[in-house]
């Protein structure tokens, strides 16, 4: 047994002829912020999509809490303690902010459809606890004043915060954040960094995909670099920053982009 | 949805009513509900030239198409409006309920009250059989599979013996009297009251489901099925529940219908029924129970009210639909949810 809450081993993911991930090894432990960086199209989001069960990998292993989760449906994996946010915000737009968070809280509850229909004692307890937990998380994320608004009407920044609140409602062990700072101003980025550190200190294992290098370098305990589906470097922020392959990969992308 | 070209000041029925409703006290709400329900029960007696239908019997119209449309549209709304599952074969459940009562009533002498429950059970069973494989599919594929299901049930009914084949079944027994109410061939009112009672029961169950966990699960699935999975929602299970509950309501409606018309043929259960009920849902306001019920009642009522126009009424009806869909593309009472107010600490909803 290791303290690695999430670990992927030799993960390969092919889409038809495209190899999005090739023999990738990654891990995150309790109380750790591991960052996953790399140029666009490197395969970072694909790592999330495979570990959350959306895609079945072509080969390799995914272990959550030392238990293989390959072949499990995403909702089963989510309930085992893996929660995520999305690169492009994906909220339940026509539901209120509070209801969005409640969907995650509900997944921890027992009540079924029949129980809900007849309003059993279990159903009442579960409803109350979902409401309560959602309210707490909105407070924690500083968006409780948005509770009753439809998610689609929230300002962009609050939508991103809501996504994190919704993920936390699953009471996960591992939190996967896909570019959570995208579109944030410097002040908001600092606040987000503080929040992520707070989550780490609370015992979550955080796997963070992020393009903002100063944020990544400031808060990460360990950084892994993907390029064309391969892990080309791993280490402390300063090790990675001075790694020639990493510098080349980023400069190479700058060449393509220009 | 498309943007509307005709610009008409927005008459937002939903918000007007919503504002008023939120300002009422608990007692006022109870009184309002009682009055409304009483109004629907005495509706058959309000047959006057303004309200009623002159060319056809008002009580008949209240039972069919109005009552039937409303009940079925509420059922289909759970599937299409609430959960976002496009079902083009809803008629199958209606047919299963109708044939259940017809066959068990005629061949085995089972009474209607048993058959309506069995009809719902068989419809649910059929829903599981179809739903388990079909609900893995989405969008167009699912629509085509369900459309096929509707047709298959009708074609089976034509081609097997126990359904009476193409000639159908006649002499289907009426429900035995209940609470002193007799079900007679020449009086549609008791049947209307029966549909109304069923509808109220369905609404009661529906309202409890949608404001609790299942409702949130269904909405999440409608909004983004993948994300719903990632949030730990067993999407297949909840979609199957929606499908099966919608099916049960269709089955119950079918049994009631068969008991009133006393004879059924497979051709009654063609694609048009599915389309019509779907039209009720879309026209009324997908995902909003009150919109759907109101829309279904209107779509049942208008062709009868306009009967004096004889054949051109269908043209008028079509025009009305086109105009409505332009003015209110999201339906008469759109689903657009109202914002709510929650207690910041407990997350409980509070009235403003
Ligand atoms: N469902 C898919 N089908 C085909 N190709 C995909 C799919 N998902 C991702 N890819 C490909 O995999 C590669 C990595 O994509 P992604 O993981 O989104 O990159 P990143 O998040 O690092 O920007 C890209 O070339 C992308 O086109
Ligand atoms: Mg990405």
Coordinates of C-alpha atoms and ligand atoms in Angstrom, one line a residue:
Chain A
X1 CA 0.0 0.0 0.0
X2 CA 1.3 3.4 -0.8
X3 CA -0.1 6.8 0.1
X4 CA -0.7 7.5 -3.5
X5 CA -4.4 8.2 -3.8
X6 CA -4.4 8.3 -7.5
X7 CA -1.8 6.6 -9.7
X8 CA -1.7 5.9 -13.4
X9 CA 0.8 3.4 -14.7
X10 CA 2.0 3.0 -18.3
X11 CA -1.1 4.7 -19.5
X12 CA -1.7 4.7 -23.3
X13 CA -4.7 6.1 -25.0
X14 CA -5.2 5.9 -28.7
X15 CA -8.0 7.5 -30.7
X16 CA -8.0 5.7 -34.0
X17 CA -4.5 6.5 -35.3
X18 CA -3.9 9.3 -32.9
X19 CA -1.9 8.4 -29.8
X20 CA -3.0 11.0 -27.2
X21 CA -1.1 9.4 -24.3
X22 CA 1.8 7.0 -24.5
X23 CA 3.1 5.0 -21.5
X24 CA 2.4 7.8 -19.1
X25 CA 3.1 7.4 -15.3
X26 CA 1.6 9.9 -12.8
X27 CA 0.6 9.9 -9.2
X28 CA -0.8 12.2 -6.5
X29 CA -0.7 11.6 -2.8
X30 CA -2.8 12.8 0.0
X31 CA -2.0 16.4 0.9
X32 CA -0.1 17.0 -2.3
X33 CA -0.6 19.3 -5.2
X34 CA 0.7 17.7 -8.4
X35 CA 0.7 19.8 -11.5
X36 CA 0.3 18.6 -15.1
X37 CA 1.6 21.0 -17.6
X38 CA 2.4 20.9 -21.3
X39 CA 1.5 22.6 -24.6
X40 CA -2.0 22.5 -26.0
X41 CA -2.9 19.1 -27.4
X42 CA -0.3 17.4 -25.2
X43 CA -2.8 15.0 -23.7
X44 CA -3.5 16.6 -20.3
X45 CA -7.3 16.7 -20.5
X46 CA -7.2 13.1 -21.9
X47 CA -5.5 12.0 -18.6
X48 CA -8.5 13.4 -16.8
X49 CA -10.9 11.7 -19.2
X50 CA -9.3 8.4 -18.8
X51 CA -8.9 8.5 -15.0
X52 CA -12.5 9.5 -14.5
X53 CA -13.6 6.6 -16.6
X54 CA -14.9 8.5 -19.6
X55 CA -12.5 6.7 -21.9
X56 CA -11.2 3.2 -21.4
X57 CA -7.4 3.3 -21.9
X58 CA -5.8 1.3 -24.7
X59 CA -3.4 -0.1 -22.1
X60 CA -2.1 0.7 -18.7
X61 CA -3.5 1.0 -15.2
X62 CA -5.4 3.5 -13.2
X63 CA -5.5 3.1 -9.4
X64 CA -7.6 5.0 -7.1
X65 CA -6.7 4.4 -3.5
X66 CA -4.7 1.4 -4.6
X67 CA -7.6 -0.2 -6.4
X68 CA -8.0 -0.5 -10.1
X69 CA -10.9 1.5 -11.5
X70 CA -10.5 0.6 -15.2
X71 CA -13.9 -0.5 -16.6
X72 CA -15.9 1.2 -13.9
X73 CA -18.5 3.7 -15.0
X74 CA -17.7 7.4 -14.3
X75 CA -20.4 7.7 -11.6
X76 CA -18.9 4.8 -9.7
X77 CA -15.5 6.3 -9.9
X78 CA -16.8 9.6 -8.8
X79 CA -18.4 8.0 -5.8
X80 CA -15.1 6.3 -4.9
X81 CA -13.6 9.7 -4.5
X82 CA -12.5 11.2 -7.8
X83 CA -14.0 14.6 -8.7
X84 CA -13.2 16.9 -11.5
X85 CA -13.7 20.3 -13.1
X86 CA -13.6 21.1 -16.8
X87 CA -11.4 23.2 -19.0
X88 CA -14.5 24.8 -20.6
X89 CA -16.9 25.3 -17.7
X90 CA -19.7 22.7 -17.8
X91 CA -22.4 23.6 -15.4
X92 CA -26.0 22.5 -15.3
X93 CA -27.1 25.9 -16.7
X94 CA -30.8 25.7 -16.1
X95 CA -30.4 24.7 -12.5
X96 CA -29.7 27.0 -9.6
X97 CA -26.2 27.4 -8.2
X98 CA -27.2 25.6 -5.0
X99 CA -28.9 22.8 -7.0
X100 CA -25.7 22.3 -9.1
X101 CA -23.8 21.7 -5.9
X102 CA -26.5 19.5 -4.5
X103 CA -26.1 17.1 -7.5
X104 CA -22.7 16.2 -6.1
X105 CA -23.9 16.0 -2.5
X106 CA -26.8 13.8 -3.5
X107 CA -24.4 11.2 -4.8
X108 CA -23.2 10.6 -1.2
X109 CA -26.8 9.9 -0.1
X110 CA -28.8 6.7 0.2
X111 CA -32.3 7.7 -0.7
X112 CA -33.7 6.2 -3.9
X113 CA -36.5 7.3 -6.2
X114 CA -39.3 5.5 -4.3
X115 CA -38.1 6.8 -1.0
X116 CA -38.1 10.3 -2.5
X117 CA -41.6 9.9 -3.8
X118 CA -43.0 8.9 -0.5
X119 CA -40.9 11.3 1.5
X120 CA -39.5 8.7 3.9
X121 CA -37.5 9.7 6.9
X122 CA -34.3 8.8 5.0
X123 CA -35.4 11.1 2.2
X124 CA -36.0 14.0 4.5
X125 CA -32.6 13.5 6.2
X126 CA -30.8 13.2 2.9
X127 CA -32.5 16.3 1.4
X128 CA -31.6 18.3 4.5
X129 CA -28.0 17.2 4.4
X130 CA -27.7 17.9 0.7
X131 CA -29.1 21.4 1.1
X132 CA -26.8 22.0 4.1
X133 CA -23.7 20.7 2.5
X134 CA -24.3 22.7 -0.7
X135 CA -24.9 25.9 1.4
X136 CA -21.6 25.3 3.3
X137 CA -19.7 24.8 0.1
X138 CA -21.1 28.0 -1.5
X139 CA -20.0 29.8 1.6
X140 CA -16.6 28.2 1.5
X141 CA -16.2 29.3 -2.2
X142 CA -17.6 32.8 -1.4
X143 CA -20.6 32.5 -3.7
X144 CA -23.4 32.0 -1.3
X145 CA -25.1 35.2 -2.6
X146 CA -25.5 33.4 -5.9
X147 CA -27.2 30.4 -4.5
X148 CA -30.6 31.0 -6.0
X149 CA -29.5 32.2 -9.4
X150 CA -29.4 30.0 -12.4
X151 CA -25.9 28.7 -13.0
X152 CA -26.0 30.0 -16.6
X153 CA -26.5 33.6 -15.4
X154 CA -23.4 33.7 -13.1
X155 CA -20.4 35.8 -14.0
X156 CA -17.6 33.7 -15.5
X157 CA -15.4 33.7 -12.4
X158 CA -18.3 32.5 -10.2
X159 CA -19.1 29.8 -12.7
X160 CA -15.5 28.5 -12.2
X161 CA -15.9 28.7 -8.4
X162 CA -19.2 26.9 -8.7
X163 CA -17.5 24.1 -10.6
X164 CA -15.1 23.6 -7.7
X165 CA -17.8 23.7 -5.1
X166 CA -19.8 21.1 -7.1
X167 CA -16.8 18.8 -7.3
X168 CA -16.1 19.2 -3.6
X169 CA -19.7 18.2 -2.8
X170 CA -18.8 14.7 -3.9
X171 CA -16.4 14.6 -0.8
X172 CA -13.6 13.4 -3.0
X173 CA -10.2 12.2 -2.0
X174 CA -8.7 13.4 -5.3
X175 CA -9.6 16.6 -7.0
X176 CA -8.8 17.0 -10.7
X177 CA -8.7 20.7 -11.8
X178 CA -8.5 21.4 -15.5
X179 CA -7.2 24.9 -16.1
X180 CA -9.1 26.4 -13.2
X181 CA -7.4 29.8 -13.5
X182 CA -8.3 30.3 -17.2
X183 CA -9.7 33.7 -17.7
X184 CA -8.9 34.9 -14.2
X185 CA -7.2 38.2 -13.5
X186 CA -3.9 38.2 -11.4
X187 CA -5.8 39.0 -8.2
X188 CA -8.2 36.1 -8.8
X189 CA -5.3 33.8 -9.6
X190 CA -3.7 34.6 -6.3
X191 CA -6.9 33.8 -4.5
X192 CA -7.3 30.6 -6.4
X193 CA -3.8 29.6 -5.5
X194 CA -4.5 30.2 -1.8
X195 CA -7.7 28.1 -2.2
X196 CA -5.9 25.2 -3.8
X197 CA -3.3 25.2 -1.0
X198 CA -6.1 25.3 1.5
X199 CA -7.6 22.2 -0.1
X200 CA -4.2 20.4 0.0
X201 CA -3.8 21.3 3.6
X202 CA -7.3 19.9 4.3
X203 CA -6.0 16.5 2.9
X204 CA -7.1 16.5 -0.6
X205 CA -4.9 15.1 -3.3
X206 CA -4.9 17.8 -6.1
X207 CA -4.0 17.1 -9.7
X208 CA -3.8 20.5 -11.4
X209 CA -3.7 21.2 -15.1
X210 CA -2.7 24.8 -15.5
X211 CA -1.2 27.1 -18.1
X212 CA -0.3 29.9 -15.8
X213 CA 3.3 29.0 -15.0
X214 CA 3.8 31.4 -12.1
X215 CA 0.7 29.9 -10.4
X216 CA 1.9 26.4 -11.1
X217 CA 5.5 27.1 -9.9
X218 CA 4.3 28.8 -6.7
X219 CA 1.9 26.2 -5.4
X220 CA 2.8 22.8 -6.8
X221 CA 4.7 20.2 -4.8
X222 CA 5.6 18.3 -8.0
X223 CA 5.3 19.1 -11.7
X224 CA 4.9 16.6 -14.5
X225 CA 5.3 17.7 -18.1
X226 CA 3.5 16.2 -21.0
X227 CA 4.4 16.7 -24.7
X228 CA 2.8 14.9 -27.6
X229 CA 1.3 12.4 -25.1
X230 CA 4.6 11.5 -23.4
X231 CA 5.9 12.5 -20.0
X232 CA 9.1 14.4 -20.8
X233 CA 9.9 15.6 -17.3
X234 CA 8.9 15.4 -13.7
X235 CA 10.3 17.1 -10.6
X236 CA 10.1 20.0 -8.3
X237 CA 9.0 23.3 -9.9
X238 CA 12.6 24.6 -10.1
X239 CA 13.9 21.3 -11.5
X240 CA 11.3 21.4 -14.2
X241 CA 11.8 25.0 -15.0
X242 CA 15.5 24.4 -15.8
X243 CA 14.9 21.2 -17.8
X244 CA 16.1 21.6 -21.4
X245 CA 13.5 19.3 -22.9
X246 CA 10.7 21.3 -21.2
X247 CA 12.1 24.6 -22.4
X248 CA 12.4 23.1 -25.9
X249 CA 8.8 21.8 -25.8
X250 CA 7.4 25.2 -24.9
X251 CA 9.7 27.0 -27.4
X252 CA 8.6 24.5 -30.0
X253 CA 5.0 25.4 -29.5
X254 CA 5.8 29.1 -29.6
X255 CA 7.3 28.4 -33.1
X256 CA 4.2 26.6 -34.3
X257 CA 1.9 29.2 -32.9
X258 CA 3.7 32.1 -34.6
Chain B
X1 CA -33.9 27.6 -29.9
X2 CA -34.4 29.9 -32.9
X3 CA -34.8 33.6 -32.3
X4 CA -38.3 34.8 -33.0
X5 CA -38.8 37.2 -35.9
X6 CA -42.1 38.5 -34.8
X7 CA -41.5 40.8 -31.8
X8 CA -44.4 41.0 -29.4
X9 CA -44.1 42.4 -25.9
X10 CA -43.4 39.5 -23.6
X11 CA -46.4 38.5 -21.6
X12 CA -44.7 36.4 -19.0
X13 CA -47.5 34.3 -17.5
X14 CA -45.1 32.3 -15.6
X15 CA -43.4 35.2 -13.8
X16 CA -46.7 37.0 -13.2
X17 CA -48.2 34.0 -11.6
X18 CA -44.9 33.0 -9.9
X19 CA -44.7 36.5 -8.2
X20 CA -48.3 36.2 -7.0
X21 CA -47.8 32.6 -5.8
X22 CA -44.7 33.4 -3.8
X23 CA -46.6 36.2 -2.0
X24 CA -49.4 33.9 -0.8
X25 CA -49.6 32.3 2.6
X26 CA -49.9 28.6 3.3
X27 CA -53.6 28.8 3.8
X28 CA -54.2 30.8 0.7
X29 CA -52.3 28.2 -1.3
X30 CA -54.5 25.4 0.2
X31 CA -57.7 27.3 -0.7
X32 CA -56.4 28.0 -4.2
X33 CA -55.6 24.4 -4.8
X34 CA -58.9 23.2 -3.5
X35 CA -60.8 25.7 -5.6
X36 CA -58.8 24.8 -8.7
X37 CA -59.3 21.1 -8.2
X38 CA -63.1 21.6 -7.5
X39 CA -63.3 23.7 -10.7
X40 CA -61.9 20.8 -12.7
X41 CA -64.3 18.3 -11.2
X42 CA -67.3 20.5 -12.0
X43 CA -66.1 21.4 -15.4
X44 CA -68.5 19.0 -17.2
X45 CA -71.4 21.0 -15.8
X46 CA -70.0 24.2 -17.2
X47 CA -71.0 23.4 -20.8
X48 CA -72.1 26.8 -22.1
X49 CA -71.7 28.3 -25.6
X50 CA -68.6 30.3 -24.6
X51 CA -66.8 27.6 -22.8
X52 CA -68.2 24.4 -24.2
X53 CA -68.0 22.8 -27.5
X54 CA -71.1 23.2 -29.6
X55 CA -70.7 20.6 -32.3
X56 CA -69.4 17.8 -30.1
X57 CA -70.4 16.8 -26.6
X58 CA -68.3 18.8 -24.1
X59 CA -68.0 16.0 -21.6
X60 CA -66.7 13.8 -24.3
X61 CA -64.2 16.3 -25.3
X62 CA -63.1 16.7 -21.7
X63 CA -62.4 13.0 -21.5
X64 CA -60.9 12.6 -25.0
X65 CA -58.9 14.3 -26.3
X66 CA -58.3 16.9 -23.5
X67 CA -58.0 14.7 -20.4
X68 CA -56.2 11.9 -22.2
X69 CA -53.7 14.4 -23.8
X70 CA -53.0 16.1 -20.5
X71 CA -52.4 12.8 -18.7
X72 CA -50.2 11.4 -21.4
X73 CA -48.3 14.7 -22.0
X74 CA -47.5 14.8 -18.3
X75 CA -46.1 11.3 -18.6
X76 CA -44.1 12.1 -21.7
X77 CA -42.8 15.3 -20.2
X78 CA -40.9 13.3 -17.5
X79 CA -39.1 11.6 -20.3
X80 CA -38.6 14.4 -22.9
X81 CA -38.9 17.6 -21.0
X82 CA -37.4 16.7 -17.6
X83 CA -34.7 14.2 -18.6
X84 CA -34.1 15.2 -22.2
X85 CA -34.7 11.8 -23.7
X86 CA -36.4 12.1 -27.1
X87 CA -39.1 9.4 -27.2
X88 CA -41.0 9.1 -30.4
X89 CA -42.7 5.9 -29.5
X90 CA -44.8 6.9 -26.5
X91 CA -47.9 5.4 -28.1
X92 CA -46.5 1.9 -27.4
X93 CA -47.2 2.3 -23.7
X94 CA -50.7 3.6 -24.4
X95 CA -51.3 0.6 -26.6
X96 CA -50.0 -1.8 -24.0
X97 CA -52.3 -0.4 -21.3
X98 CA -55.3 -0.5 -23.6
X99 CA -54.7 -4.1 -24.7
X100 CA -54.0 -5.2 -21.2
X101 CA -57.4 -4.1 -20.1
X102 CA -59.1 -5.3 -23.2
X103 CA -57.6 -8.8 -23.2
X104 CA -57.6 -9.5 -19.5
X105 CA -61.1 -7.9 -19.2
X106 CA -62.6 -9.9 -22.1
X107 CA -60.8 -13.2 -21.8
X108 CA -60.3 -13.6 -18.1
X109 CA -62.9 -11.3 -16.7
X110 CA -60.4 -9.3 -14.6
X111 CA -62.0 -6.1 -13.5
X112 CA -60.8 -2.7 -14.6
X113 CA -59.2 -1.7 -11.3
X114 CA -56.9 -4.6 -11.5
X115 CA -56.2 -4.2 -15.2
X116 CA -55.3 -0.5 -14.9
X117 CA -52.6 -1.5 -12.4
X118 CA -51.5 -4.4 -14.5
X119 CA -51.5 -2.2 -17.6
X120 CA -49.1 0.2 -15.9
X121 CA -47.0 -2.7 -14.7
X122 CA -46.8 -4.2 -18.2
X123 CA -45.9 -0.8 -19.7
X124 CA -43.2 -0.4 -17.1
X125 CA -41.9 -3.9 -17.9
X126 CA -41.8 -3.0 -21.6
X127 CA -40.1 0.2 -20.7
X128 CA -37.3 -1.7 -19.0
X129 CA -37.0 -4.2 -21.8
X130 CA -36.6 -1.4 -24.4
X131 CA -34.9 1.1 -22.1
X132 CA -32.0 -1.1 -21.0
X133 CA -30.5 -1.4 -24.4
X134 CA -31.9 1.8 -26.0
X135 CA -31.0 4.3 -23.3
X136 CA -27.3 3.7 -24.0
X137 CA -27.9 5.6 -27.2
X138 CA -28.5 9.3 -27.4
X139 CA -30.3 11.9 -29.6
X140 CA -31.2 10.8 -33.1
X141 CA -30.4 7.1 -32.5
X142 CA -32.6 6.9 -29.5
X143 CA -35.4 8.8 -31.3
X144 CA -35.3 6.2 -34.1
X145 CA -35.2 3.2 -31.8
X146 CA -38.2 4.5 -29.8
X147 CA -40.1 5.3 -33.0
X148 CA -39.5 1.7 -34.1
X149 CA -40.8 0.4 -30.8
X150 CA -44.0 2.3 -31.2
X151 CA -44.5 0.9 -34.7
X152 CA -43.6 -2.7 -33.6
X153 CA -46.2 -2.8 -30.8
X154 CA -48.9 -1.7 -33.3
X155 CA -47.7 -4.2 -36.0
X156 CA -47.6 -7.0 -33.4
X157 CA -51.2 -6.1 -32.4
X158 CA -52.2 -6.5 -36.1
X159 CA -50.5 -9.8 -36.5
X160 CA -51.2 -11.9 -33.5
X161 CA -54.4 -13.6 -32.5
X162 CA -54.9 -12.7 -28.9
X163 CA -55.2 -9.0 -29.8
X164 CA -57.9 -9.7 -32.3
X165 CA -55.6 -8.8 -35.2
X166 CA -56.5 -5.9 -37.5
X167 CA -60.2 -6.2 -36.4
X168 CA -59.2 -5.4 -32.9
X169 CA -61.3 -6.1 -29.8
X170 CA -64.8 -5.1 -29.0
X171 CA -67.1 -5.2 -26.0
X172 CA -64.3 -4.2 -23.6
X173 CA -65.8 -4.0 -20.1
X174 CA -66.4 -0.7 -18.3
X175 CA -65.0 -0.1 -14.9
X176 CA -67.2 -1.4 -12.1
X177 CA -68.8 1.4 -10.2
X178 CA -66.8 3.0 -7.4
X179 CA -68.0 5.4 -4.6
X180 CA -71.4 5.1 -6.1
X181 CA -70.3 6.4 -9.5
X182 CA -71.5 4.3 -12.4
X183 CA -69.6 4.0 -15.6
X184 CA -72.1 4.0 -18.4
X185 CA -71.6 4.0 -22.2
X186 CA -73.6 7.1 -22.8
X187 CA -72.1 9.3 -20.0
X188 CA -68.4 10.2 -20.4
X189 CA -68.3 12.3 -17.2
X190 CA -67.3 9.5 -14.8
X191 CA -64.5 8.7 -17.2
X192 CA -63.4 12.3 -17.2
X193 CA -63.4 12.3 -13.4
X194 CA -61.3 9.1 -13.5
X195 CA -58.7 10.6 -15.8
X196 CA -58.7 13.8 -13.7
X197 CA -58.2 11.8 -10.5
X198 CA -55.3 9.8 -12.1
X199 CA -53.8 13.1 -13.4
X200 CA -53.9 14.6 -9.9
X201 CA -52.3 11.6 -8.4
X202 CA -49.6 11.7 -11.1
X203 CA -49.0 15.4 -10.4
X204 CA -48.8 14.7 -6.7
X205 CA -46.1 12.1 -7.2
X206 CA -44.3 14.2 -9.9
X207 CA -44.1 17.3 -7.7
X208 CA -42.5 15.3 -4.9
X209 CA -40.0 13.7 -7.2
X210 CA -38.9 16.8 -9.0
X211 CA -38.1 18.9 -6.0
X212 CA -36.0 16.1 -4.5
X213 CA -33.0 14.1 -5.6
X214 CA -34.6 12.4 -8.6
X215 CA -35.6 15.7 -10.1
X216 CA -32.1 17.1 -9.7
X217 CA -30.7 14.0 -11.3
X218 CA -33.1 14.2 -14.3
X219 CA -32.4 17.9 -14.8
X220 CA -28.6 17.3 -14.6
X221 CA -28.9 14.6 -17.2
X222 CA -30.9 16.8 -19.5
X223 CA -28.4 19.7 -19.1
X224 CA -25.2 17.6 -19.6
X225 CA -25.3 13.8 -19.4
X226 CA -21.6 13.3 -19.2
X227 CA -21.1 15.8 -16.4
X228 CA -24.0 14.2 -14.5
X229 CA -22.1 10.9 -14.6
X230 CA -18.9 12.7 -13.4
X231 CA -21.0 14.1 -10.5
X232 CA -21.8 10.6 -9.4
X233 CA -25.3 10.4 -10.8
X234 CA -26.2 6.9 -12.1
X235 CA -27.5 8.3 -15.4
X236 CA -28.6 5.0 -16.9
X237 CA -30.7 4.2 -13.8
X238 CA -32.3 7.6 -13.7
X239 CA -33.0 7.7 -17.4
X240 CA -34.5 4.2 -17.1
X241 CA -36.7 5.5 -14.2
X242 CA -37.9 8.4 -16.3
X243 CA -38.7 6.2 -19.2
X244 CA -40.5 3.6 -17.1
X245 CA -42.5 6.1 -15.1
X246 CA -43.5 7.9 -18.3
X247 CA -44.4 4.4 -19.6
X248 CA -46.5 3.6 -16.6
X249 CA -48.6 6.8 -17.0
X250 CA -49.1 6.0 -20.7
X251 CA -50.1 2.5 -19.8
X252 CA -52.6 3.7 -17.2
X253 CA -54.1 6.2 -19.7
X254 CA -54.4 3.3 -22.3
X255 CA -56.4 1.1 -19.9
X256 CA -58.8 4.0 -19.1
X257 CA -59.2 4.8 -22.7
X258 CA -60.0 1.3 -23.7
X259 CA -62.6 1.0 -21.0
X260 CA -64.4 4.1 -22.3
X261 CA -64.3 3.5 -26.1
X262 CA -65.1 -0.2 -25.5
X263 CA -63.5 -1.3 -28.8
X264 CA -60.0 -0.8 -30.0
X265 CA -58.1 -1.5 -33.2
X266 CA -54.4 -1.4 -33.8
X267 CA -54.7 1.6 -36.1
X268 CA -55.7 3.8 -33.1
X269 CA -52.1 3.4 -31.9
X270 CA -50.2 4.8 -34.8
X271 CA -47.3 7.2 -34.9
X272 CA -49.7 10.2 -34.9
X273 CA -50.5 9.6 -31.3
X274 CA -46.8 9.8 -30.3
X275 CA -46.4 12.9 -32.4
X276 CA -49.5 14.6 -31.0
X277 CA -48.5 14.0 -27.4
X278 CA -45.0 15.2 -28.2
X279 CA -46.5 18.3 -29.8
X280 CA -48.4 18.9 -26.5
X281 CA -45.2 18.8 -24.5
X282 CA -43.3 21.1 -26.9
X283 CA -46.2 23.4 -27.4
X284 CA -46.9 23.7 -23.7
X285 CA -43.3 24.2 -22.6
X286 CA -41.0 21.3 -22.3
X287 CA -40.0 20.4 -18.8
X288 CA -42.6 22.6 -17.2
X289 CA -45.6 20.5 -15.9
X290 CA -48.1 23.4 -15.8
X291 CA -47.1 24.5 -19.3
X292 CA -47.4 20.9 -20.6
X293 CA -50.8 20.3 -19.0
X294 CA -52.1 23.6 -20.3
X295 CA -50.7 23.1 -23.7
X296 CA -52.1 19.6 -23.9
X297 CA -55.6 20.8 -22.8
X298 CA -55.5 23.5 -25.5
X299 CA -54.3 21.2 -28.2
X300 CA -57.1 18.8 -27.3
X301 CA -59.7 21.6 -27.1
X302 CA -59.1 23.8 -30.1
X303 CA -59.7 21.3 -32.9
X304 CA -63.0 20.5 -31.2
X305 CA -63.9 24.1 -30.6
X306 CA -63.2 24.9 -34.2
X307 CA -65.2 22.0 -35.4
X308 CA -67.7 24.4 -37.0
X309 CA -65.0 25.3 -39.5
X310 CA -65.2 21.6 -40.6
X311 CA -62.1 20.6 -42.7
X312 CA -60.4 24.0 -42.7
X313 CA -60.0 23.7 -38.9
X314 CA -56.9 21.6 -39.4
X315 CA -55.4 24.4 -41.4
X316 CA -56.3 26.9 -38.7
X317 CA -54.8 24.5 -36.1
X318 CA -51.6 24.2 -38.1
X319 CA -51.4 28.0 -38.5
X320 CA -51.9 28.4 -34.7
X321 CA -49.1 26.1 -34.1
X322 CA -46.7 27.9 -36.5
X323 CA -47.6 31.3 -35.0
X324 CA -47.2 30.0 -31.4
X325 CA -43.9 28.4 -32.1
X326 CA -42.7 31.7 -33.5
X327 CA -43.9 33.9 -30.7
X328 CA -43.1 31.5 -27.9
X329 CA -40.5 29.0 -29.2
X330 CA -40.1 27.5 -25.7
X331 CA -43.8 26.9 -25.3
X332 CA -46.7 28.6 -23.8
X333 CA -45.3 28.5 -20.3
X334 CA -41.6 28.0 -20.8
X335 CA -39.5 25.9 -18.5
X336 CA -37.1 28.7 -17.7
X337 CA -36.8 28.3 -14.0
X338 CA -37.3 31.1 -11.7
X339 CA -34.5 32.1 -9.5
X340 CA -34.9 31.1 -5.8
X341 CA -33.9 32.3 -2.5
X342 CA -32.1 30.0 -0.1
X343 CA -31.1 30.4 3.5
X344 CA -27.4 31.0 3.4
X345 CA -26.7 28.6 6.3
X346 CA -29.1 25.7 5.8
X347 CA -29.6 25.9 2.1
X348 CA -33.3 25.6 2.6
X349 CA -35.5 27.4 0.2
X350 CA -37.2 30.4 1.7
X351 CA -40.0 32.5 0.2
X352 CA -39.1 36.0 -0.6
Ligands
LIG1 N1 -12.2 11.9 -28.2 C1 -11.1 12.2 -29.0 N2 -11.1 11.7 -30.2 C2 -10.0 11.9 -31.0 N3 -8.9 12.6 -30.6 C3 -8.9 13.1 -29.3 C4 -10.0 12.9 -28.5 N4 -9.8 13.5 -27.3 C5 -8.6 14.0 -27.4 N5 -8.0 13.8 -28.6 C6 -6.7 14.2 -29.1 O1 -5.8 13.9 -28.1 C7 -4.8 14.9 -28.1 C8 -4.7 15.5 -26.7 O2 -5.8 16.3 -26.4 P1 -6.1 16.9 -24.9 O3 -5.9 15.9 -23.9 O4 -7.3 17.6 -25.0 O5 -4.9 17.9 -24.9 P2 -4.6 19.1 -23.8 O6 -5.6 19.0 -22.7 O7 -3.2 18.8 -23.3 O8 -4.6 20.4 -24.5 C9 -5.2 16.0 -29.1 O9 -4.4 15.7 -30.3 C10 -6.6 15.7 -29.3 O10 -7.0 16.0 -30.6
LIG2 MG1 -7.0 20.4 -22.2

